[in-house]
Structures are given as C-alpha cells and as structure tokens.
C-alpha cells in the first residue's frame, strides 16, 4: 500500500490529491542524527559493550551467489544448502569482540544462528544480504552482549532475544504466521534487560511485528528500546488461533515491564492495534514512554470486528508525547481489555485524525491528558467511561460527527462522558459501564456534527470548563448525576469558526 504524508488543512478529505507543498514521509521521520542522539541518550552502563566492541577479528562468510571477488576474500563459502552450518562455524571460531560478516547475496538457512557472548553477526546491508529460512530456526540471543545487524530475513523464522544486552540494528523481517512474533523478546523465569532495536522493520509479517512476552517468575523485561522501527501489515493474513489479536508492536503480552522507550516508531495496516500493551491486573507495567510515534490505518480486520483496533492501546504506566494516530478504530485507547483497572497514563500533545473514536478511556483512574487534539472523528472525539480522578486539560475537539450516547438513544453526542453498555459495544460485557467521577475536564469544541457536543450521564463531582462553538440549546447535556459543574463552559453561539490548522494527514494512493 502506497503512503504519503501531506501538510494540508484539517478539513481535507482522505484520498484527495496531494498539495504542491506535500512533505514526503521520510522528511517527517527521525533523521539519522536524531536516531543516534536518542540511542546514545537512552543507553546506560556501556562497560560491557566496550568489551564487546574491543575485538578486531572479522571472519567473512560468502553467500553461494556472491561474486568471485567476495568469495576469494571469505574464510567460509556457502553452497546454498544448509548455509547456517558455515555461518555457525564462523561464529564458533570468533573470539570475544569478533564479528562475522556476511557478504551480499542470499543465504539459505535451516537452523539457528546463535553467536557467543561479546560477538556480532553482521550483513552487508538489509538491502544486500538476505537470510532465507526454509522452516526451522532463526537468529538467537542466548548469550550476553550480542549484536545482529544489517540483513533481511524472509521465510519461516523469528529473531529471538532471551538474554541480557542485545542490540538489533537495521534488520528487516518478512516472515510467515508460523511463529509468534518476528522480533521476539522472551523473559522466562528471569529478567531480560538492556535490549535495543534501531532501524528495524517488520513488513508483511504473518504474526506480531515486535513482541515482548514471558512466563514463570520472574518474567520481567527492563530497559528495552525501540528507535525508528516500523511494523507494517502485520497479521493481515494471519488465520491461526491467536491471529485475530496480532498487533504491530506488542510491548507487553505475558511479561512484566519496567522501562521501555518507543521513539519515532511507525505502525501501519496491522490487524488489531498499531502499538499495544495488555492490561491484565496481574501484569506490572511501569515507565513506558512513547515519543514521536505514528500509527495509521490499523484495525485491518475491520473496525467493527476489533476489540482494540487502536493506534495506541495503553492500559497503565505509560506516557505518550507528541504521538499521532490516523484512521484507526480508536486513536488513543486506555483499556485493560477485561475487568482490569487502568491508571497512571499521561498523554501530552497527542493528535488523532479521522478515527471512529479519537481518545477513549474506559475503566480506570489517576490519568492526565494535556494539549491533545481530536480532528474529524467519525463517531466521538473523546469518550470517558467508568473513570475517576482524571484531568483533561486544554483538549481540542474539532469536527467530530457525533454518535448515540447509547444504542438506540435519541441523544447523539460528539463527546461522551458516560458508561458504555454491552449494547453499545459488543466487547463491553458490562465491564466499562460506569460514570465519570471526581474529574476535571477542560475542552474546546468546534465544527462538530451533532446538536449535543458534550454529554455527561450520571457523572458525580465533575467540573467542565472550556468553549463550545455551537448554536444548539443542547450543546451541553447533563443527564442525572450530582455535583456536575458546567458553568465554566462558554457557548460561542455560532461565532466565527477558527481557521483549520495545517496538520499531517496520510493520503493513500
């Protein structure tokens, strides 16, 4: 699927022709200098890595289809059959600090590639070196201070990290649905720490693009970093038993996490959500930071079929700054997906365009939204359901179409502050049905398509301030509840509409 990002007015419809000042997507992503600035700032103790990089020995392994010059300089030459044997022999021969360098070409691999401690397996570029797995194995980090870099993997494989101190740079994977995830960090009865993915891509993978998971006790992943990574079309063609839940980046599945950074990453066209954390009550999620990430056109199995289908699903312990969502079921979804409560969420300067629901918080407390924007939501720009102790500061609600407060309700609203019943959402099961309480909401709304812009049902001890550009006598509706103060909301009664602010909108060709 072709994609281009364009600086256009907020009212421009998706699919329109690009303006002359269109900004190519590469200009909206991190530059190489920014990538490595983030990488270096996020790294902690480097003493072990200094030892890992101190060696000077390089052993060259040539592909069977490499040119004669490359083969002449190689210590090992592959014949195109079971090429993992030559690669693994080279890895075994390395001293600490050494590198196995793969020439340009294709390596037909039918087993694991497992470097020893303080060693590197490096290709000649992800556009030059291809590891083709026929059905068994994959690169494995089972020793500390291991680096994989600069190659592409296709076929049936996963890249597994099951040990501390791993770096994976410039690796692209296009693999089938027979493994759980393409890039897979696994904490089984241990702590796995200091794992770094930089410039990695999971493209057209049958299952999860980037996955963290674990089992036993402990099952903790800590200090894991994703910088300028991409997950595109993951799970779109996955029909195995857990296929319907495939996401681009699954930061928490069955693991605990304390310390994760997702910086400048991109998710597009994935089966469920672009970025996702499971929120079960037994999982500990702390210190997860998203910054400058983009998530568009997810919920690929159908928005009506997705429980999440979000640009970002973040249940607890997460901070999101300057992140962008476009055309998802939910732009930014705070949900545990079960009876679990959500909490400790901060969103700053985050924007959603054209999702069904821009920002949704269901069943939780102690969270903050600052300077966030919903543009052109197909249903509702913000939904707060069964929530308490929330602070929504300077929220911009622009162009939301509106949707019934409840299934069959005559009240259509652009912003819903009320419980969600099972009839409203087939996935709800009653677990998100409850009022908003003990919260402060500051919201500025304009260009919305419904007579009611803000609706509060059964709210308690809630203060709402801001402005609403609407001539409707029902622009703010309060149904039931107690101690709901909307006196701080100024209705502009059809005052001049502000000019749309140029924003980044994906255009699909």
Coordinates of C-alpha atoms in Angstrom, one line a residue:
X1 CA 0.0 0.0 0.0
X2 CA 1.5 3.3 -1.1
X3 CA 1.6 6.1 1.5
X4 CA 2.4 9.7 1.5
X5 CA 2.1 12.3 4.3
X6 CA 0.9 15.7 3.4
X7 CA 0.7 19.1 5.2
X8 CA -2.9 20.1 4.5
X9 CA -5.8 21.7 6.1
X10 CA -7.7 19.7 8.7
X11 CA -10.8 19.6 6.6
X12 CA -9.2 18.0 3.6
X13 CA -10.6 14.5 3.0
X14 CA -8.5 11.4 2.9
X15 CA -7.8 10.3 -0.6
X16 CA -7.6 13.8 -2.0
X17 CA -4.7 14.8 -4.3
X18 CA -1.5 15.9 -2.6
X19 CA -0.9 19.7 -2.4
X20 CA 2.2 21.1 -4.1
X21 CA 3.9 21.5 -0.6
X22 CA 3.4 17.9 0.3
X23 CA 6.0 16.7 2.7
X24 CA 7.5 13.2 1.9
X25 CA 7.2 10.7 4.7
X26 CA 10.9 10.5 5.1
X27 CA 11.0 14.2 6.0
X28 CA 8.6 13.5 8.8
X29 CA 10.6 10.7 10.3
X30 CA 13.7 11.0 12.5
X31 CA 16.9 11.9 10.7
X32 CA 19.9 9.6 11.2
X33 CA 21.4 12.2 13.6
X34 CA 18.2 12.3 15.7
X35 CA 18.1 8.5 15.8
X36 CA 21.5 8.1 17.1
X37 CA 21.1 11.1 19.5
X38 CA 18.1 9.2 21.0
X39 CA 20.0 5.9 21.1
X40 CA 23.0 7.3 22.8
X41 CA 20.9 9.2 25.3
X42 CA 18.9 6.1 26.3
X43 CA 21.9 3.8 26.8
X44 CA 23.1 3.2 30.3
X45 CA 26.2 1.5 31.5
X46 CA 28.4 0.7 28.5
X47 CA 31.3 -1.1 30.1
X48 CA 30.2 -4.5 28.9
X49 CA 29.6 -3.1 25.4
X50 CA 33.0 -1.6 25.4
X51 CA 34.5 -5.1 25.9
X52 CA 32.2 -6.5 23.2
X53 CA 33.4 -3.9 20.7
X54 CA 37.1 -4.2 21.6
X55 CA 37.9 -7.1 19.3
X56 CA 39.3 -6.7 15.9
X57 CA 38.8 -10.1 14.3
X58 CA 36.4 -10.3 11.4
X59 CA 35.5 -13.6 9.6
X60 CA 33.8 -13.3 6.3
X61 CA 31.2 -15.8 5.1
X62 CA 30.3 -15.6 1.4
X63 CA 26.9 -16.4 0.0
X64 CA 26.6 -19.0 -2.7
X65 CA 25.6 -16.3 -5.1
X66 CA 28.2 -13.8 -4.1
X67 CA 30.6 -12.6 -6.7
X68 CA 34.0 -14.2 -7.2
X69 CA 35.8 -11.3 -5.5
X70 CA 33.8 -11.7 -2.3
X71 CA 34.3 -15.4 -2.3
X72 CA 38.0 -15.0 -2.7
X73 CA 38.2 -12.9 0.4
X74 CA 36.0 -15.1 2.5
X75 CA 37.1 -17.6 5.2
X76 CA 33.8 -19.6 4.6
X77 CA 31.9 -20.0 1.3
X78 CA 28.4 -21.3 1.3
X79 CA 26.9 -23.6 -1.3
X80 CA 23.2 -22.6 -0.9
X81 CA 22.2 -25.6 1.1
X82 CA 22.1 -25.5 5.0
X83 CA 24.2 -22.3 4.9
X84 CA 23.6 -22.0 8.7
X85 CA 26.4 -24.6 9.1
X86 CA 29.1 -22.3 7.7
X87 CA 27.8 -19.2 9.5
X88 CA 27.6 -21.0 12.8
X89 CA 31.1 -22.4 12.3
X90 CA 32.4 -18.9 11.8
X91 CA 30.6 -17.7 14.9
X92 CA 32.0 -20.5 16.9
X93 CA 35.5 -19.6 15.8
X94 CA 35.2 -16.0 16.9
X95 CA 37.0 -14.7 19.9
X96 CA 35.2 -12.2 22.2
X97 CA 34.7 -8.9 20.4
X98 CA 34.8 -10.5 17.0
X99 CA 32.4 -10.1 14.0
X100 CA 31.1 -12.5 11.4
X101 CA 30.5 -10.5 8.2
X102 CA 28.1 -11.9 5.6
X103 CA 28.6 -10.8 2.0
X104 CA 25.9 -9.5 -0.2
X105 CA 23.7 -12.4 -1.5
X106 CA 21.2 -14.9 -0.3
X107 CA 21.9 -17.5 2.5
X108 CA 19.6 -20.5 2.6
X109 CA 19.3 -21.3 6.3
X110 CA 17.6 -24.2 8.0
X111 CA 18.8 -23.9 11.6
X112 CA 19.5 -21.4 14.4
X113 CA 22.2 -18.7 14.2
X114 CA 23.5 -18.3 17.8
X115 CA 26.5 -16.1 18.4
X116 CA 28.5 -16.4 21.6
X117 CA 29.0 -13.7 24.2
X118 CA 30.5 -10.4 23.0
X119 CA 30.2 -11.2 19.3
X120 CA 28.4 -9.8 16.3
X121 CA 26.7 -11.2 13.2
X122 CA 26.5 -8.5 10.6
X123 CA 25.3 -8.5 7.0
X124 CA 26.3 -6.1 4.2
X125 CA 23.0 -4.1 4.5
X126 CA 19.3 -5.1 4.7
X127 CA 19.1 -4.4 1.0
X128 CA 22.1 -6.6 0.2
X129 CA 22.2 -9.6 2.5
X130 CA 19.2 -11.9 2.8
X131 CA 18.8 -14.9 5.2
X132 CA 16.1 -17.2 3.8
X133 CA 14.7 -19.6 6.3
X134 CA 13.0 -22.7 5.0
X135 CA 11.2 -23.7 8.1
X136 CA 13.4 -24.1 11.2
X137 CA 15.3 -21.7 13.4
X138 CA 16.3 -18.0 13.4
X139 CA 18.8 -15.7 14.9
X140 CA 19.1 -16.3 18.7
X141 CA 20.4 -14.2 21.5
X142 CA 21.2 -16.6 24.3
X143 CA 24.5 -15.1 25.4
X144 CA 25.1 -11.5 26.7
X145 CA 26.4 -8.7 24.5
X146 CA 25.3 -10.0 21.2
X147 CA 24.7 -7.8 18.1
X148 CA 22.7 -8.6 14.9
X149 CA 22.8 -6.0 12.2
X150 CA 22.3 -5.2 8.5
X151 CA 20.4 -8.0 6.9
X152 CA 16.9 -9.1 5.8
X153 CA 15.2 -12.3 7.0
X154 CA 12.4 -13.9 4.9
X155 CA 10.5 -17.2 5.3
X156 CA 9.7 -19.1 8.5
X157 CA 11.8 -17.6 11.3
X158 CA 11.8 -15.3 14.3
X159 CA 14.6 -13.3 15.8
X160 CA 14.6 -14.3 19.5
X161 CA 16.2 -12.3 22.3
X162 CA 16.3 -14.4 25.5
X163 CA 19.4 -12.9 27.2
X164 CA 20.6 -9.5 28.5
X165 CA 22.4 -6.9 26.5
X166 CA 21.3 -7.4 22.9
X167 CA 21.4 -4.9 20.0
X168 CA 19.5 -5.4 16.8
X169 CA 20.2 -2.8 14.2
X170 CA 19.0 -2.3 10.6
X171 CA 17.2 -5.7 10.3
X172 CA 14.1 -6.2 8.2
X173 CA 11.9 -9.2 8.6
X174 CA 9.1 -10.6 6.3
X175 CA 8.1 -13.9 7.8
X176 CA 5.0 -16.1 7.8
X177 CA 2.5 -16.8 10.6
X178 CA 4.1 -19.9 12.0
X179 CA 6.0 -18.1 14.8
X180 CA 4.5 -15.9 17.5
X181 CA 6.4 -12.7 16.5
X182 CA 9.1 -11.5 14.1
X183 CA 11.2 -9.7 16.7
X184 CA 10.6 -11.5 19.9
X185 CA 11.9 -10.7 23.4
X186 CA 11.3 -13.6 25.8
X187 CA 11.7 -13.5 29.6
X188 CA 11.2 -17.0 31.1
X189 CA 11.9 -17.3 34.8
X190 CA 14.4 -14.4 34.6
X191 CA 14.9 -10.7 34.0
X192 CA 15.9 -9.7 30.5
X193 CA 17.5 -6.2 30.4
X194 CA 19.2 -3.8 28.0
X195 CA 17.7 -4.7 24.7
X196 CA 17.9 -2.3 21.8
X197 CA 16.2 -2.2 18.4
X198 CA 17.2 0.5 16.0
X199 CA 16.0 1.0 12.4
X200 CA 14.3 -2.4 12.4
X201 CA 11.3 -3.2 10.2
X202 CA 8.6 -5.9 10.3
X203 CA 6.9 -5.8 7.0
X204 CA 4.0 -8.0 5.8
X205 CA 4.6 -10.5 8.6
X206 CA 2.0 -13.2 9.4
X207 CA 2.1 -12.5 13.1
X208 CA 3.2 -9.8 15.6
X209 CA 5.9 -7.5 14.3
X210 CA 7.6 -6.7 17.6
X211 CA 6.6 -8.8 20.7
X212 CA 7.6 -8.9 24.3
X213 CA 6.4 -11.8 26.4
X214 CA 7.4 -14.3 29.1
X215 CA 6.4 -16.9 31.6
X216 CA 7.3 -18.1 35.1
X217 CA 8.7 -15.9 37.9
X218 CA 10.3 -13.5 37.2
X219 CA 9.2 -12.7 33.8
X220 CA 10.5 -9.1 33.7
X221 CA 11.8 -7.2 30.7
X222 CA 13.5 -3.9 31.6
X223 CA 15.4 -1.2 29.7
X224 CA 14.1 -2.2 26.2
X225 CA 14.3 0.4 23.5
X226 CA 12.8 0.8 20.0
X227 CA 14.1 3.7 18.0
X228 CA 12.9 4.4 14.4
X229 CA 11.4 1.0 13.9
X230 CA 8.4 0.0 11.7
X231 CA 5.6 -2.5 11.8
X232 CA 3.6 -2.6 8.6
X233 CA 0.7 -5.0 7.7
X234 CA 1.5 -7.4 10.5
X235 CA -1.1 -10.2 10.9
X236 CA -3.3 -9.1 8.0
X237 CA -3.2 -12.6 6.5
X238 CA -2.9 -14.5 9.8
X239 CA -5.5 -17.2 10.4
X240 CA -4.0 -19.2 13.2
X241 CA -5.9 -19.4 16.5
X242 CA -4.5 -16.2 18.0
X243 CA -4.2 -14.4 14.7
X244 CA -7.1 -12.0 15.3
X245 CA -5.1 -10.3 18.1
X246 CA -2.0 -9.5 16.1
X247 CA -0.6 -6.0 16.6
X248 CA 2.4 -4.2 15.1
X249 CA 4.2 -3.5 18.4
X250 CA 3.1 -5.6 21.4
X251 CA 5.2 -4.1 24.2
X252 CA 3.5 -6.2 26.9
X253 CA 1.8 -9.6 26.4
X254 CA 2.5 -12.1 29.2
X255 CA 5.5 -10.3 30.7
X256 CA 6.1 -7.6 33.3
X257 CA 7.9 -4.5 32.2
X258 CA 9.8 -1.7 33.9
X259 CA 11.5 0.7 31.5
X260 CA 10.6 0.8 27.8
X261 CA 11.2 3.5 25.2
X262 CA 9.4 3.6 21.9
X263 CA 10.8 6.6 20.0
X264 CA 10.0 7.7 16.4
X265 CA 8.4 4.4 15.6
X266 CA 5.7 3.8 12.9
X267 CA 2.8 1.3 12.7
X268 CA 0.5 0.9 9.6
X269 CA -2.1 -1.5 8.4
X270 CA -1.8 -4.0 11.3
X271 CA -4.5 -6.5 12.1
X272 CA -5.5 -5.1 15.5
X273 CA -3.7 -2.2 17.1
X274 CA -0.5 -0.5 15.9
X275 CA 1.0 -0.2 19.4
X276 CA -0.4 -2.3 22.2
X277 CA 0.1 -3.3 25.8
X278 CA -2.0 -6.0 27.5
X279 CA -3.5 -4.6 30.7
X280 CA -4.4 -7.6 32.9
X281 CA -4.3 -6.9 36.6
X282 CA -1.5 -9.4 37.3
X283 CA 0.9 -7.6 34.9
X284 CA 3.2 -4.9 36.3
X285 CA 3.7 -2.1 33.7
X286 CA 5.9 0.8 34.7
X287 CA 7.9 3.5 33.0
X288 CA 6.8 3.0 29.4
X289 CA 7.5 6.0 27.2
X290 CA 6.2 6.7 23.7
X291 CA 7.5 9.8 21.8
X292 CA 7.1 11.0 18.2
X293 CA 5.4 7.7 17.1
X294 CA 2.9 7.4 14.2
X295 CA 0.1 4.8 13.9
X296 CA -2.3 4.8 10.9
X297 CA -4.8 2.6 9.2
X298 CA -4.8 -0.2 11.7
X299 CA -7.8 -2.4 12.7
X300 CA -7.2 -4.1 9.3
X301 CA -9.5 -7.0 10.1
X302 CA -12.4 -4.5 10.2
X303 CA -13.1 -1.8 12.8
X304 CA -16.4 -3.4 13.8
X305 CA -14.5 -6.7 14.5
X306 CA -11.7 -5.2 16.6
X307 CA -11.9 -5.0 20.4
X308 CA -9.0 -2.6 20.4
X309 CA -8.1 -1.6 16.8
X310 CA -6.2 1.3 18.1
X311 CA -3.4 3.5 17.1
X312 CA -2.1 3.1 20.7
X313 CA -3.6 0.8 23.4
X314 CA -2.0 1.8 26.7
X315 CA -3.6 0.3 29.9
X316 CA -1.3 1.7 32.7
X317 CA 2.1 3.0 33.5
X318 CA 2.6 4.8 30.1
X319 CA 3.5 8.3 29.0
X320 CA 2.8 9.4 25.4
X321 CA 4.2 12.6 24.0
X322 CA 3.7 14.1 20.5
X323 CA 2.2 10.9 19.1
X324 CA -0.1 10.8 16.1
X325 CA -2.9 8.5 15.1
X326 CA -4.9 8.4 11.9
X327 CA -7.9 6.3 10.7
X328 CA -8.0 3.6 13.4
X329 CA -11.0 2.3 15.3
X330 CA -9.7 4.1 18.4
X331 CA -6.9 6.6 18.1
X332 CA -5.7 6.5 21.7
X333 CA -7.3 3.8 23.8
X334 CA -6.8 3.4 27.5
X335 CA -8.2 -0.1 28.3
X336 CA -7.2 -3.2 30.1
X337 CA -9.5 -5.3 27.8
X338 CA -11.0 -7.0 30.8
X339 CA -12.2 -6.1 34.3
X340 CA -8.7 -4.8 35.0
X341 CA -8.4 -1.1 36.0
X342 CA -6.3 1.3 34.1
X343 CA -4.2 4.0 35.7
X344 CA -1.0 6.2 35.6
X345 CA -1.5 7.3 32.0
X346 CA -0.2 10.7 30.7
X347 CA -0.8 11.9 27.2
X348 CA 0.8 15.2 26.0
X349 CA 0.4 16.9 22.7
X350 CA -1.1 13.8 21.0
X351 CA -3.4 14.1 18.0
X352 CA -5.9 11.8 16.3
X353 CA -7.4 12.4 12.9
X354 CA -10.4 10.5 11.4
X355 CA -10.6 7.5 13.7
X356 CA -14.0 6.2 14.9
X357 CA -13.1 7.4 18.4
X358 CA -10.3 9.9 18.9
X359 CA -9.5 9.3 22.6
X360 CA -11.1 6.7 24.8
X361 CA -10.5 6.0 28.4
X362 CA -12.5 3.1 29.8
X363 CA -12.4 1.8 33.4
X364 CA -9.6 3.5 35.3
X365 CA -8.3 6.4 37.3
X366 CA -5.4 8.8 38.0
X367 CA -4.5 9.8 34.5
X368 CA -3.9 13.1 32.6
X369 CA -4.5 14.4 29.0
X370 CA -2.8 17.7 28.2
X371 CA -3.0 19.6 24.9
X372 CA -4.5 16.7 23.0
X373 CA -6.5 17.1 19.8
X374 CA -9.2 15.0 18.1
X375 CA -9.9 16.0 14.5
X376 CA -12.8 14.7 12.4
X377 CA -13.7 11.7 14.5
X378 CA -16.2 9.6 12.6
X379 CA -18.1 9.0 15.8
X380 CA -16.8 10.6 19.0
X381 CA -13.7 12.6 19.7
X382 CA -13.4 11.7 23.3
X383 CA -15.1 9.1 25.5
X384 CA -14.6 8.7 29.2
X385 CA -16.3 5.7 30.7
X386 CA -16.2 4.2 34.2
X387 CA -13.4 6.6 35.1
X388 CA -12.4 8.7 38.1
X389 CA -9.6 11.1 39.1
X390 CA -9.0 12.2 35.5
X391 CA -7.5 15.6 34.5
X392 CA -8.3 16.6 30.9
X393 CA -6.5 19.9 30.2
X394 CA -7.0 22.0 27.0
X395 CA -8.5 19.3 24.9
X396 CA -9.4 20.3 21.4
X397 CA -12.4 18.6 19.8
X398 CA -12.7 19.5 16.2
X399 CA -15.2 18.2 13.6
X400 CA -16.5 15.1 15.4
X401 CA -19.5 13.7 13.6
X402 CA -21.3 12.5 16.8
X403 CA -22.8 9.1 17.8
X404 CA -25.6 7.9 20.0
X405 CA -24.9 8.1 23.7
X406 CA -26.2 4.5 24.0
X407 CA -27.5 2.1 21.4
X408 CA -30.9 3.4 20.4
X409 CA -30.6 6.6 22.4
X410 CA -32.0 9.8 20.8
X411 CA -29.0 11.8 22.2
X412 CA -26.2 11.9 19.6
X413 CA -23.1 13.5 21.1
X414 CA -19.6 14.3 19.9
X415 CA -18.1 13.8 23.4
X416 CA -19.4 11.1 25.7
X417 CA -18.8 11.1 29.4
X418 CA -20.9 8.1 30.4
X419 CA -20.8 4.4 30.9
X420 CA -20.6 2.0 28.0
X421 CA -23.2 -0.7 27.9
X422 CA -22.9 -4.1 26.2
X423 CA -25.5 -2.9 23.6
X424 CA -23.2 0.0 22.8
X425 CA -20.1 -2.2 22.2
X426 CA -20.3 -6.0 21.7
X427 CA -17.0 -6.3 23.6
X428 CA -18.1 -4.4 26.6
X429 CA -19.9 -7.1 28.6
X430 CA -20.8 -4.5 31.2
X431 CA -17.2 -4.1 32.3
X432 CA -16.9 -0.5 31.1
X433 CA -20.4 0.7 32.3
X434 CA -20.0 3.3 34.9
X435 CA -20.0 7.1 35.3
X436 CA -17.2 9.6 35.3
X437 CA -16.5 10.8 38.8
X438 CA -14.1 13.2 40.7
X439 CA -12.6 14.6 37.5
X440 CA -11.8 17.9 35.8
X441 CA -12.4 18.4 32.0
X442 CA -11.3 21.4 30.0
X443 CA -12.4 21.2 26.4
X444 CA -12.7 23.4 23.4
X445 CA -15.0 22.2 20.7
X446 CA -15.9 23.4 17.2
X447 CA -17.3 22.2 13.9
X448 CA -19.0 19.1 15.5
X449 CA -21.9 17.5 13.6
X450 CA -24.3 16.8 16.5
X451 CA -26.7 19.0 18.3
X452 CA -25.2 17.8 21.6
X453 CA -21.5 18.3 21.7
X454 CA -20.8 17.3 25.3
X455 CA -23.0 14.8 27.2
X456 CA -22.5 13.7 30.8
X457 CA -24.6 10.9 32.2
X458 CA -24.7 10.0 35.9
X459 CA -21.5 11.9 36.5
X460 CA -20.5 12.8 40.0
X461 CA -18.2 15.6 41.2
X462 CA -17.1 16.6 37.8
X463 CA -16.2 20.1 36.7
X464 CA -16.2 21.0 33.0
X465 CA -14.7 24.2 31.5
X466 CA -13.8 25.5 28.1
X467 CA -15.6 26.7 25.0
X468 CA -18.1 25.3 22.5
X469 CA -18.8 26.8 19.1
X470 CA -22.4 25.8 18.7
X471 CA -25.8 27.5 18.5
X472 CA -27.6 24.4 19.8
X473 CA -29.5 24.8 23.1
X474 CA -28.4 21.2 23.9
X475 CA -24.7 21.7 23.2
X476 CA -24.0 20.6 26.8
X477 CA -26.3 18.0 28.2
X478 CA -26.2 16.7 31.8
X479 CA -28.3 13.6 32.5
X480 CA -28.7 12.5 36.1
X481 CA -25.7 12.5 38.4
X482 CA -24.7 15.0 41.1
X483 CA -22.3 17.9 41.6
X484 CA -21.7 18.4 37.9
X485 CA -20.5 21.9 37.3
X486 CA -20.6 23.1 33.6
X487 CA -20.8 26.8 34.4
X488 CA -17.3 27.3 33.2
X489 CA -18.3 26.3 29.6
X490 CA -18.7 29.3 27.3
X491 CA -21.0 28.7 24.3
X492 CA -19.9 30.9 21.4
X493 CA -23.3 30.5 19.7
X494 CA -22.1 30.4 16.1
X495 CA -19.1 32.8 16.5
X496 CA -16.7 32.8 13.6
X497 CA -15.0 29.5 13.2
X498 CA -11.3 29.4 13.6
X499 CA -9.3 28.6 10.5
X500 CA -8.1 25.0 10.3
X501 CA -4.6 24.4 11.4
X502 CA -2.4 22.6 8.9
X503 CA -1.8 19.1 10.2
X504 CA -0.2 16.0 8.9
X505 CA -2.8 13.8 7.2
X506 CA -1.8 10.5 5.4
X507 CA -3.1 10.2 1.9
X508 CA -3.4 6.8 0.4
X509 CA -2.7 6.4 -3.3

